[in-house]
Amino acid sequence: MTARNIDGNALAAKVREEIAQRAAELTARGVQPCLAVILVGEDPASAVYVRNKVSACEKAGFRSLKFTYAPDVDPQEVFDRIAELNADDTVHGILVQLPLPKQFDADKVLEAISPEKDVDGFHAENFGLLLQGRKSFYPCTPWGVMKMLDSENVELKGAEAVVIGRSNIVGKPMAVMLLSRGATVTVCHSQTKDLAFHTKRADIVVAAVGRAKFLKGDMIKPGAVVIDVGINRGEDGKLCGDVDFDSAREVASLITPVPGGVGPMTITMLLANTVESAQRVLDAK
Ligand SMILES: Nc1nc2c(c(=O)[nH]1)N[C@@H](CN(C=O)c1ccc(C(=O)N[C@@H](CCC(=O)O)C(=O)O)cc1)CN2
């Protein structure tokens, strides 16, 4: 079997069109969606992601604000900026690009963002709501994965799903989202004794560990759906995922490539959360 790719770029383009339409309607009613992005430090990948977020906002008809800080900035300056943006009624979404430099306590920074403007879905309040199956802002990457699975009509009810990775921003929320849709979910991580035992039983595998090409074809059940959240540099210097694409595609039925898979959906769902936040402001008027 050779797997079919789930094309993240194509799905992202379709969803972004719908978001742009919604943004135009909100703007016509006096609420133009606005995202504020905070970038601290000089990490080149973060700078690219932030640039892409600002450009995605422009294309969708959003207003965007960008604040950049030197790597050695006093964290208080960033907290002051967040407080100012929390109080600004014209701003609907605030995000702080991760990772942050060492002098920052990332949890404290994320908790400083008002939950009503936490369009990354990283605030503990939003995560708690997600756990309880209540309305919140969902973290963008796992939500993008759910959109990809739905776009292919992948049956989630009763499916055996294995999530590899237990980070707060991908692994844990991914497991909760799959669970809430009726999958039987196993979360594997660095202490898991026999990873292949779990992955070989899975109808759906989501790899989010940050280790280049580590999930091989012989660890996958024939016909499984394989979702690759990793973004790594391979030994050849090229961008690659956590999945060894060449061997995995010979076994899986559906697979996401890297690049062009989950990545483009992350920024798309950020736009979706921001437009939703603006909608809530309009509805409350
Ligand atoms: N505040 C946040 N920080 C970080 C997040 C996040 O969701 N919020 N996620 C990642 C980085 N990230 C967005 O910020 C992100 C990563 C990758 C992509 C993407 O489109 N990747 C492309 C390849 C891009 C390339 O050539 O390098 C792809 O996979 O096709 C978008 C967003 C960590 N920080």
Coordinates of C-alpha atoms and ligand atoms in Angstrom, one line a residue:
M1 CA 0.0 0.0 0.0
T2 CA 1.2 3.5 -0.7
A3 CA -0.4 6.2 1.4
R4 CA -2.2 9.2 0.0
N5 CA -0.9 12.6 1.3
I6 CA -3.2 14.9 3.3
D7 CA -2.4 18.2 1.7
G8 CA -2.2 20.8 4.5
N9 CA -1.5 23.7 2.1
A10 CA -4.7 23.0 0.1
L11 CA -6.9 22.6 3.2
A12 CA -5.3 25.7 4.8
A13 CA -6.1 27.8 1.7
K14 CA -9.7 26.6 1.7
V15 CA -10.2 27.3 5.4
R16 CA -8.5 30.7 5.1
E17 CA -10.9 31.8 2.4
E18 CA -13.8 31.1 4.7
I19 CA -12.1 33.0 7.5
A20 CA -11.4 36.0 5.2
Q21 CA -15.1 36.0 4.3
R22 CA -16.0 36.1 8.0
A23 CA -13.5 38.8 8.7
A24 CA -15.0 41.0 5.9
E25 CA -18.4 40.6 7.4
L26 CA -17.2 41.5 10.9
T27 CA -15.3 44.5 9.5
A28 CA -18.4 45.7 7.7
R29 CA -20.2 45.6 11.1
G30 CA -17.5 47.7 12.8
V31 CA -15.2 45.0 14.3
Q32 CA -12.1 44.3 12.2
P33 CA -10.3 41.2 13.7
C34 CA -6.9 42.2 15.2
L35 CA -4.1 40.0 16.3
A36 CA -1.1 41.2 18.4
V37 CA 2.1 39.1 18.1
I38 CA 5.0 39.4 20.5
L39 CA 8.4 38.1 19.5
V40 CA 11.3 38.0 22.0
G41 CA 14.8 37.2 20.9
E42 CA 16.5 36.3 17.6
D43 CA 15.5 32.7 17.0
P44 CA 15.4 32.6 13.1
A45 CA 12.6 30.1 12.9
S46 CA 10.5 32.1 15.3
A47 CA 11.1 35.2 13.2
V48 CA 9.8 33.3 10.1
Y49 CA 6.7 32.0 11.9
V50 CA 5.9 35.5 13.2
R51 CA 6.4 37.0 9.7
N52 CA 4.1 34.3 8.3
K53 CA 1.5 35.1 10.9
V54 CA 1.5 38.8 10.2
S55 CA 1.3 38.1 6.5
A56 CA -1.6 35.6 6.9
C57 CA -3.5 38.3 8.9
E58 CA -3.0 40.8 6.1
K59 CA -4.2 38.3 3.5
A60 CA -7.3 37.5 5.6
G61 CA -8.2 41.2 6.0
F62 CA -7.2 41.3 9.7
R63 CA -5.3 44.1 11.4
S64 CA -2.1 42.9 13.0
L65 CA 0.3 44.4 15.5
K66 CA 3.9 43.2 16.0
F67 CA 6.1 43.8 19.0
T68 CA 9.7 42.7 19.0
Y69 CA 12.1 42.6 21.9
A70 CA 15.9 42.0 22.3
P71 CA 16.8 38.5 23.8
D72 CA 18.0 40.1 27.1
V73 CA 14.9 42.3 27.6
D74 CA 13.6 42.6 31.2
P75 CA 10.5 40.3 31.3
Q76 CA 8.6 43.1 33.0
E77 CA 8.6 45.0 29.7
V78 CA 6.8 42.1 28.1
F79 CA 4.3 41.8 31.0
D80 CA 3.5 45.5 30.7
R81 CA 2.9 45.2 26.9
I82 CA 0.6 42.2 27.5
A83 CA -1.4 44.2 30.1
E84 CA -1.7 47.1 27.7
L85 CA -3.0 44.7 24.9
N86 CA -5.4 43.0 27.4
A87 CA -7.0 46.4 28.0
D88 CA -7.2 47.4 24.3
D89 CA -10.7 46.7 23.1
T90 CA -9.7 46.8 19.5
V91 CA -7.3 43.8 20.0
H92 CA -9.0 40.4 19.8
G93 CA -6.0 38.0 19.9
I94 CA -2.6 38.2 21.7
L95 CA 0.2 35.6 21.3
V96 CA 3.7 35.3 22.5
Q97 CA 5.9 33.4 20.1
L98 CA 7.6 30.3 21.8
P99 CA 10.2 29.4 22.7
L100 CA 11.1 32.4 25.0
P101 CA 14.6 33.2 26.3
K102 CA 15.8 31.6 29.5
Q103 CA 15.1 34.6 31.8
F104 CA 11.4 34.1 31.1
D105 CA 9.0 31.8 33.0
A106 CA 6.9 30.9 29.9
D107 CA 3.9 29.6 32.0
K108 CA 3.7 33.0 33.8
V109 CA 3.8 34.9 30.5
L110 CA 1.1 32.7 28.9
E111 CA -1.1 33.1 32.1
A112 CA -0.7 36.9 31.8
I113 CA -2.7 36.9 28.5
S114 CA -6.4 37.4 29.1
P115 CA -8.1 34.0 28.4
E116 CA -10.6 35.9 26.2
K117 CA -7.7 36.9 23.9
D118 CA -5.6 33.7 24.2
V119 CA -5.9 32.7 20.6
D120 CA -3.1 30.2 21.0
G121 CA -5.3 28.3 23.4
F122 CA -2.3 28.0 25.9
H123 CA -3.9 29.6 29.0
A124 CA -4.6 27.2 31.8
E125 CA -8.3 28.4 31.8
N126 CA -8.7 27.5 28.2
F127 CA -7.0 24.2 28.6
G128 CA -9.3 23.4 31.6
L129 CA -12.3 24.2 29.4
L130 CA -11.0 22.0 26.7
L131 CA -10.6 19.1 29.2
Q132 CA -14.2 19.6 30.3
G133 CA -15.5 19.6 26.7
R134 CA -16.6 23.2 27.1
K135 CA -16.2 26.1 24.6
S136 CA -12.7 27.6 24.6
F137 CA -9.9 28.6 22.3
Y138 CA -8.3 25.3 21.1
P139 CA -4.5 25.1 20.7
C140 CA -3.9 25.7 17.0
T141 CA -1.7 22.7 16.0
P142 CA -3.9 19.9 17.5
W143 CA -7.0 21.7 16.3
G144 CA -5.5 21.8 12.8
V145 CA -4.9 18.1 13.0
M146 CA -8.6 17.5 13.9
K147 CA -9.6 19.6 10.8
M148 CA -7.3 17.4 8.6
L149 CA -8.8 14.2 10.0
D150 CA -12.3 15.5 9.4
S151 CA -11.4 16.7 5.9
E152 CA -10.6 13.1 5.1
N153 CA -13.6 11.7 7.0
V154 CA -11.4 9.6 9.2
E155 CA -13.6 7.6 11.6
L156 CA -12.6 8.7 15.2
K157 CA -15.3 6.9 17.2
G158 CA -13.8 3.7 18.5
A159 CA -10.5 4.3 16.7
E160 CA -7.3 3.3 18.5
A161 CA -5.3 6.5 18.5
V162 CA -1.7 6.9 19.7
V163 CA -0.2 10.3 20.4
I164 CA 3.5 10.3 20.8
G165 CA 4.6 13.3 22.9
R166 CA 3.0 14.9 26.0
S167 CA 3.7 18.6 25.6
N168 CA 1.2 21.1 26.8
I169 CA 0.9 22.7 23.4
V170 CA 0.5 19.6 21.2
G171 CA 0.5 16.1 22.8
K172 CA -1.8 16.7 25.8
P173 CA -4.5 18.8 24.0
M174 CA -4.3 16.4 21.0
A175 CA -5.1 13.5 23.2
V176 CA -8.0 15.3 24.8
M177 CA -9.5 16.3 21.4
L178 CA -9.3 12.8 20.1
L179 CA -10.8 11.4 23.3
S180 CA -13.7 13.9 23.1
R181 CA -14.5 12.6 19.7
G182 CA -14.7 9.0 20.8
A183 CA -11.2 7.6 20.1
T184 CA -9.5 5.3 22.5
V185 CA -6.3 7.3 23.2
T186 CA -2.9 6.2 24.4
V187 CA -0.2 8.8 25.0
C188 CA 3.3 7.6 24.6
H189 CA 6.4 9.6 25.6
S190 CA 10.1 9.3 26.4
Q191 CA 9.5 6.9 29.3
T192 CA 7.2 4.5 27.3
K193 CA 8.8 1.1 27.5
D194 CA 7.8 -0.4 24.1
L195 CA 6.7 2.3 21.8
A196 CA 6.3 0.0 18.7
F197 CA 3.9 -2.2 20.7
H198 CA 1.6 0.8 21.0
T199 CA 2.0 2.3 17.5
K200 CA 1.6 -1.0 15.8
R201 CA -1.9 -1.3 17.2
A202 CA -3.0 2.2 16.3
D203 CA -5.5 3.2 13.6
I204 CA -4.3 6.8 14.0
V205 CA -0.8 7.8 15.0
V206 CA 0.1 11.4 15.8
A207 CA 3.9 12.0 16.2
A208 CA 4.9 15.1 18.1
V209 CA 8.2 14.5 19.7
G210 CA 10.8 16.6 17.8
R211 CA 13.0 13.7 16.7
A212 CA 13.8 13.6 13.0
K213 CA 12.4 10.6 11.1
F214 CA 12.2 8.4 14.2
L215 CA 8.8 6.7 13.5
K216 CA 9.6 4.1 10.9
G217 CA 7.2 2.1 8.6
D218 CA 7.8 -1.1 10.6
M219 CA 6.3 0.6 13.7
I220 CA 3.0 1.3 11.9
K221 CA -0.1 -0.8 11.5
P222 CA -0.9 -1.4 7.8
G223 CA -3.6 1.1 6.7
A224 CA -3.1 3.5 9.6
V225 CA -3.5 7.2 9.4
V226 CA -0.2 8.9 10.2
I227 CA 0.0 12.5 11.3
D228 CA 3.4 14.2 11.6
V229 CA 3.6 17.3 13.8
G230 CA 7.4 17.3 13.9
I231 CA 9.5 20.0 12.2
N232 CA 13.2 19.0 12.3
R233 CA 16.3 19.3 10.2
G234 CA 17.5 16.0 8.8
E235 CA 21.1 15.0 8.5
D236 CA 21.0 16.4 4.9
G237 CA 19.9 19.7 6.4
K238 CA 16.5 19.5 4.8
L239 CA 13.2 20.1 6.7
C240 CA 11.7 16.8 7.9
G241 CA 9.1 15.5 10.4
D242 CA 9.2 13.0 13.2
V243 CA 8.0 10.3 10.7
D244 CA 10.3 8.5 8.3
F245 CA 8.1 9.5 5.4
D246 CA 9.6 7.1 2.8
S247 CA 9.1 3.9 4.9
A248 CA 5.8 5.1 6.6
R249 CA 4.1 5.9 3.3
E250 CA 4.5 2.3 2.2
V251 CA 2.4 1.1 5.1
A252 CA 0.0 3.9 6.0
S253 CA -3.3 4.7 4.1
L254 CA -3.1 8.5 4.8
I255 CA -0.1 10.5 5.8
T256 CA 0.8 14.2 6.3
P257 CA 4.0 15.4 4.6
V258 CA 6.6 17.8 6.2
P259 CA 6.6 20.5 4.9
G260 CA 3.1 21.1 3.6
G261 CA 1.1 19.0 6.2
V262 CA 0.2 20.1 9.7
G263 CA 2.4 23.3 9.7
P264 CA 0.1 25.4 7.4
M265 CA -2.9 24.4 9.5
T266 CA -1.3 25.8 12.7
I267 CA -1.4 29.4 11.4
T268 CA -4.8 28.8 9.8
M269 CA -6.4 27.8 13.2
L270 CA -4.8 30.9 14.8
L271 CA -6.7 33.0 12.3
A272 CA -9.9 31.0 13.1
N273 CA -9.5 31.6 16.8
T274 CA -8.9 35.3 16.2
V275 CA -11.9 35.7 14.0
E276 CA -14.0 33.8 16.6
S277 CA -12.7 36.2 19.3
A278 CA -13.8 39.2 17.3
Q279 CA -17.2 37.6 16.7
R280 CA -17.6 37.2 20.5
V281 CA -16.8 40.9 21.0
L282 CA -19.4 41.8 18.4
D283 CA -22.0 39.5 19.8
A284 CA -21.5 41.0 23.3
K285 CA -22.1 44.6 22.0
Ligands
LIG1 N1 3.0 31.1 20.4 C1 3.3 30.0 19.6 N2 4.5 29.5 19.5 C2 4.8 28.4 18.8 C3 3.7 27.7 18.1 C4 2.4 28.2 18.3 O1 1.4 27.6 17.8 N3 2.2 29.3 19.1 N4 4.0 26.6 17.3 C5 5.3 26.4 16.8 C6 5.8 27.2 15.6 N5 4.7 27.6 14.7 C7 3.9 28.6 15.0 O2 4.1 29.5 15.8 C8 4.7 27.1 13.4 C9 5.5 26.1 13.0 C10 5.5 25.6 11.7 C11 4.6 26.2 10.7 C12 4.7 25.8 9.3 O3 3.9 26.2 8.5 N6 5.6 24.9 8.9 C13 5.8 24.6 7.5 C14 7.3 24.7 7.2 C15 7.9 26.0 7.4 C16 9.4 26.1 7.1 O4 9.7 26.0 6.0 O5 10.2 26.2 8.1 C17 5.3 23.3 7.1 O6 5.3 22.4 8.0 O7 4.9 23.1 6.0 C18 3.8 27.1 11.1 C19 3.8 27.6 12.4 C20 6.3 26.7 18.0 N7 6.0 28.0 18.6

